[in-house]
JSON list of C-alpha atoms in Angstrom, two decimals:
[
{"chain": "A", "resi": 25, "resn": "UNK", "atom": "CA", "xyz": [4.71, 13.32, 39.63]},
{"chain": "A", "resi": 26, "resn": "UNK", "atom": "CA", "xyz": [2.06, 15.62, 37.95]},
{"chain": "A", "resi": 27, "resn": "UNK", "atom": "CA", "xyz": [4.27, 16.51, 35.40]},
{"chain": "A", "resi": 28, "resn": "UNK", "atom": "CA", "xyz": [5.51, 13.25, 34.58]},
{"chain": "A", "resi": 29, "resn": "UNK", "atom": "CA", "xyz": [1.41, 12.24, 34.17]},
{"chain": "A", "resi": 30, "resn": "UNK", "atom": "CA", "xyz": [1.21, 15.43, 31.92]},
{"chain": "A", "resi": 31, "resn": "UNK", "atom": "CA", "xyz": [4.20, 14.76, 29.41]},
{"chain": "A", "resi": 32, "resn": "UNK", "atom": "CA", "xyz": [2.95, 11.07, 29.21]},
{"chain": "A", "resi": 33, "resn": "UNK", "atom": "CA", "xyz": [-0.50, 11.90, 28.11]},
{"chain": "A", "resi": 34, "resn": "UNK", "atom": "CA", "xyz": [0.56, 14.76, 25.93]},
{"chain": "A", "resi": 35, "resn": "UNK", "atom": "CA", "xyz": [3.05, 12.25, 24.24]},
{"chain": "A", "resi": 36, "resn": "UNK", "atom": "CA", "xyz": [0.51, 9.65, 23.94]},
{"chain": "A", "resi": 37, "resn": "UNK", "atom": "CA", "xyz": [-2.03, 12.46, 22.13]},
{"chain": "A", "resi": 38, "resn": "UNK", "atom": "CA", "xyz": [0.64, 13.54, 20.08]},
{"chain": "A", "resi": 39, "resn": "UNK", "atom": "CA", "xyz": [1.38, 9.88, 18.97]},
{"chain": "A", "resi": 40, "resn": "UNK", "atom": "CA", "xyz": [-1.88, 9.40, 18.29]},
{"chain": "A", "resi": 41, "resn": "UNK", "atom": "CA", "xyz": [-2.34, 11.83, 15.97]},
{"chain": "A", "resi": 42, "resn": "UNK", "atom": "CA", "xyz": [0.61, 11.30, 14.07]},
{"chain": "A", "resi": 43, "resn": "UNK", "atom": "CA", "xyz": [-0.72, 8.00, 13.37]},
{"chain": "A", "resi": 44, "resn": "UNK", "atom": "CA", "xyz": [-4.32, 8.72, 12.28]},
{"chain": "A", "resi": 45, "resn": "UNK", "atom": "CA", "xyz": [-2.27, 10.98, 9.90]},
{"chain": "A", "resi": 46, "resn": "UNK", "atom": "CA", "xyz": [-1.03, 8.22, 7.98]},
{"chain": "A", "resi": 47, "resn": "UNK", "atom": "CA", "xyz": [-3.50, 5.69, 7.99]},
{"chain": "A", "resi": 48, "resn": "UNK", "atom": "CA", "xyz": [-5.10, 7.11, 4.80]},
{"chain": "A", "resi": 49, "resn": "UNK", "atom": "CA", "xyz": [-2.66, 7.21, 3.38]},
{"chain": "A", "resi": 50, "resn": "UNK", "atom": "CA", "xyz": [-1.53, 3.66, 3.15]},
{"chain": "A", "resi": 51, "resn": "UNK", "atom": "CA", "xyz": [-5.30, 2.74, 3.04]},
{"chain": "A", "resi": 52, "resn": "UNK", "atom": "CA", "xyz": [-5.60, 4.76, -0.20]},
{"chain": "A", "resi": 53, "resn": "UNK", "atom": "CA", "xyz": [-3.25, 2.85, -2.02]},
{"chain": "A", "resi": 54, "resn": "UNK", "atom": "CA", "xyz": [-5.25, -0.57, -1.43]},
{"chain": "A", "resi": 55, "resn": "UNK", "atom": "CA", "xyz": [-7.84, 0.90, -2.75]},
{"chain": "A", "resi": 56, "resn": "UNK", "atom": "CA", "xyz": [-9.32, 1.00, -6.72]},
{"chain": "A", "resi": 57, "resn": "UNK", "atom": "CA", "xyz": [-11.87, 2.86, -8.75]},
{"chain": "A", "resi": 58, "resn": "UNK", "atom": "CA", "xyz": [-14.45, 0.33, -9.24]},
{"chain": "A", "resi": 59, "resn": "UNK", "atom": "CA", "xyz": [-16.88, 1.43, -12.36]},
{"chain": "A", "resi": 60, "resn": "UNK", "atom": "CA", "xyz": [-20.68, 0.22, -12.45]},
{"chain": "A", "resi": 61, "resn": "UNK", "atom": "CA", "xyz": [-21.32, -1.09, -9.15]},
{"chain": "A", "resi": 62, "resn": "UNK", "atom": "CA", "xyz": [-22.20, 1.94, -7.21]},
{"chain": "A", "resi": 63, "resn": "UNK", "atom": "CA", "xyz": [-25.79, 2.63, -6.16]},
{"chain": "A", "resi": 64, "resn": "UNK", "atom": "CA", "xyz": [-27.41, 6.27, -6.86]},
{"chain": "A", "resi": 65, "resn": "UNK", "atom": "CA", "xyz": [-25.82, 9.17, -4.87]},
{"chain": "A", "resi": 66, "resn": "UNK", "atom": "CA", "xyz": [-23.11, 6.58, -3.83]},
{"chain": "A", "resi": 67, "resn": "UNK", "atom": "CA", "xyz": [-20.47, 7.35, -6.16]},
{"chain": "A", "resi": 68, "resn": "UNK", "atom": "CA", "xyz": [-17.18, 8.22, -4.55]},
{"chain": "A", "resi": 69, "resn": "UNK", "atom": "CA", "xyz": [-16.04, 10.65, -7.80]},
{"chain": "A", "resi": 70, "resn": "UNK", "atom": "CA", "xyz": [-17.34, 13.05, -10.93]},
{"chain": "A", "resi": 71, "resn": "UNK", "atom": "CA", "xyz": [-18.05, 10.87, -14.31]},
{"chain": "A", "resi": 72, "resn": "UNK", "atom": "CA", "xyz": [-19.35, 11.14, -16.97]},
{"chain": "A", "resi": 73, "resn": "UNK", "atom": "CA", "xyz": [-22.87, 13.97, -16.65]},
{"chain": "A", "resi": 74, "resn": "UNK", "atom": "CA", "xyz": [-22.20, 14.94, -13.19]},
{"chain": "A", "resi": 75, "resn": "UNK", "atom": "CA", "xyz": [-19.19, 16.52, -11.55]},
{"chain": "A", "resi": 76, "resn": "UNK", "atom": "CA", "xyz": [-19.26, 15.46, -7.47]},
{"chain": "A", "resi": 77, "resn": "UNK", "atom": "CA", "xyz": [-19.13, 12.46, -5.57]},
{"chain": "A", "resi": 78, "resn": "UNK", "atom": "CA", "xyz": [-22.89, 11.24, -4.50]},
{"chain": "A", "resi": 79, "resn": "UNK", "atom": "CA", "xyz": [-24.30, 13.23, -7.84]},
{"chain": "A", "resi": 80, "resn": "UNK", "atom": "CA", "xyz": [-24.75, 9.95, -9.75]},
{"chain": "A", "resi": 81, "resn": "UNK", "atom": "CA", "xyz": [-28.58, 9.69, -10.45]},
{"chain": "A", "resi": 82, "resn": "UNK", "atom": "CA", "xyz": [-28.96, 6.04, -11.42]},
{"chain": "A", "resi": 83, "resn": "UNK", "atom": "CA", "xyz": [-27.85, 3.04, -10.00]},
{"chain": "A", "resi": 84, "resn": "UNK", "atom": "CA", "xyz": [-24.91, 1.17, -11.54]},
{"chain": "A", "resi": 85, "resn": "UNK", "atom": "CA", "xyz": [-23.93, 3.80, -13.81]},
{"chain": "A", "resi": 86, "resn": "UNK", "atom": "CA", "xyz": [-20.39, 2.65, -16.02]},
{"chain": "A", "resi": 87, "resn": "UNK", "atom": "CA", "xyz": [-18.84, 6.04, -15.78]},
{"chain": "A", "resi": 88, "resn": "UNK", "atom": "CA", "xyz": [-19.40, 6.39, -12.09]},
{"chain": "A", "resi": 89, "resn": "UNK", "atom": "CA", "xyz": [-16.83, 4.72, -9.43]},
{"chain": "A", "resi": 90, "resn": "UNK", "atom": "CA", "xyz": [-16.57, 3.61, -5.94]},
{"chain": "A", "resi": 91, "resn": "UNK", "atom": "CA", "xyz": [-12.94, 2.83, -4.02]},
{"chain": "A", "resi": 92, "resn": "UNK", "atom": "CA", "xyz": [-13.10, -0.70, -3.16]},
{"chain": "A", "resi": 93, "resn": "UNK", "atom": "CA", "xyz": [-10.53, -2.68, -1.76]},
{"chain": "A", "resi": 94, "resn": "UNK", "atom": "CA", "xyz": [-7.82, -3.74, -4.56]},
{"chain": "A", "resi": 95, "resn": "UNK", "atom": "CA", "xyz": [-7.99, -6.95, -6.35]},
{"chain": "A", "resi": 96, "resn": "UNK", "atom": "CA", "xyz": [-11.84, -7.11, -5.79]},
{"chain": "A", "resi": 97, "resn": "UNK", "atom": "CA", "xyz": [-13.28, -4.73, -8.47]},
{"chain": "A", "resi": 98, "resn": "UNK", "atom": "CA", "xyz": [-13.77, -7.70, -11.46]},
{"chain": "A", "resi": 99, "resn": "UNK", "atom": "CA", "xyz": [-14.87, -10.15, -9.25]},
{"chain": "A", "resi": 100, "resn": "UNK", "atom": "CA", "xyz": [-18.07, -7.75, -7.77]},
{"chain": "A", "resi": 101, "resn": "UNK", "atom": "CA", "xyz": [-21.21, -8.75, -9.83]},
{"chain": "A", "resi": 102, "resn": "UNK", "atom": "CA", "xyz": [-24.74, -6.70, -9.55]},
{"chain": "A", "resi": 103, "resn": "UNK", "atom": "CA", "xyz": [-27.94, -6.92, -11.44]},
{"chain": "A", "resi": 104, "resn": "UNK", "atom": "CA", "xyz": [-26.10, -4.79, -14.44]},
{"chain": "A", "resi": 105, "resn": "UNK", "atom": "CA", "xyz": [-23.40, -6.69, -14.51]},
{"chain": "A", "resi": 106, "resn": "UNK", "atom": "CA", "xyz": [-19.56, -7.34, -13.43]},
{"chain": "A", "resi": 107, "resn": "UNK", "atom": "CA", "xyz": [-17.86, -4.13, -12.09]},
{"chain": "A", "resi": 108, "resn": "UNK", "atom": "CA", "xyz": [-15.03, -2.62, -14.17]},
{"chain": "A", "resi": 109, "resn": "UNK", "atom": "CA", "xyz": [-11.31, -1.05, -13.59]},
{"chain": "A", "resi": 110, "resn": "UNK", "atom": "CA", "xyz": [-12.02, 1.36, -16.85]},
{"chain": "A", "resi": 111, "resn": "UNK", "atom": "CA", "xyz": [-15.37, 3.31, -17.21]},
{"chain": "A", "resi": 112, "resn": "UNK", "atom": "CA", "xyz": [-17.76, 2.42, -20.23]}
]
């Protein structure tokens, strides 16, 4: 009976994992680079004067992205303006 509790548990851990693997994956590939609508040290990628994520020194800045969900990039507005799918 132990054994039988031991194999089930390791298969269930093994499972699991396997499937945290590939969540991102698939969660990448709903995702876009959204230009001028991240906040300062929030961008998710180098642009433009700096060359790591979180380096961006000002707010809003239309070289730097963030991953947003797809399909929602052009419709995000901020006090600069309407984000952007290319950088400025």
């Amino acid at each position: 009976m132990n054994k039988s509790i031991v194999t089930l548990a390791l298969t269930g851990a093994i499972a699991s994992a396997l499937a945290s693997i590939s969540v991102p994956a698939s969660a990448a590939e709903t995702k876009e680079k959204c230009y001028g609508i991240a906040l300062k040290g929030q961008n998710d990628c180098a642009a433009g004067k700096h060359d790591c994520a979180g380096h961006q020194t000002i707010d809003y800045d239309k070289a730097s992205f963030k991953l947003v969900p797809a399909g929602t990039c052009t419709t995000m507005t901020t006090p600069a303006g309407m984000g952007s799918l290319t950088p400025a």
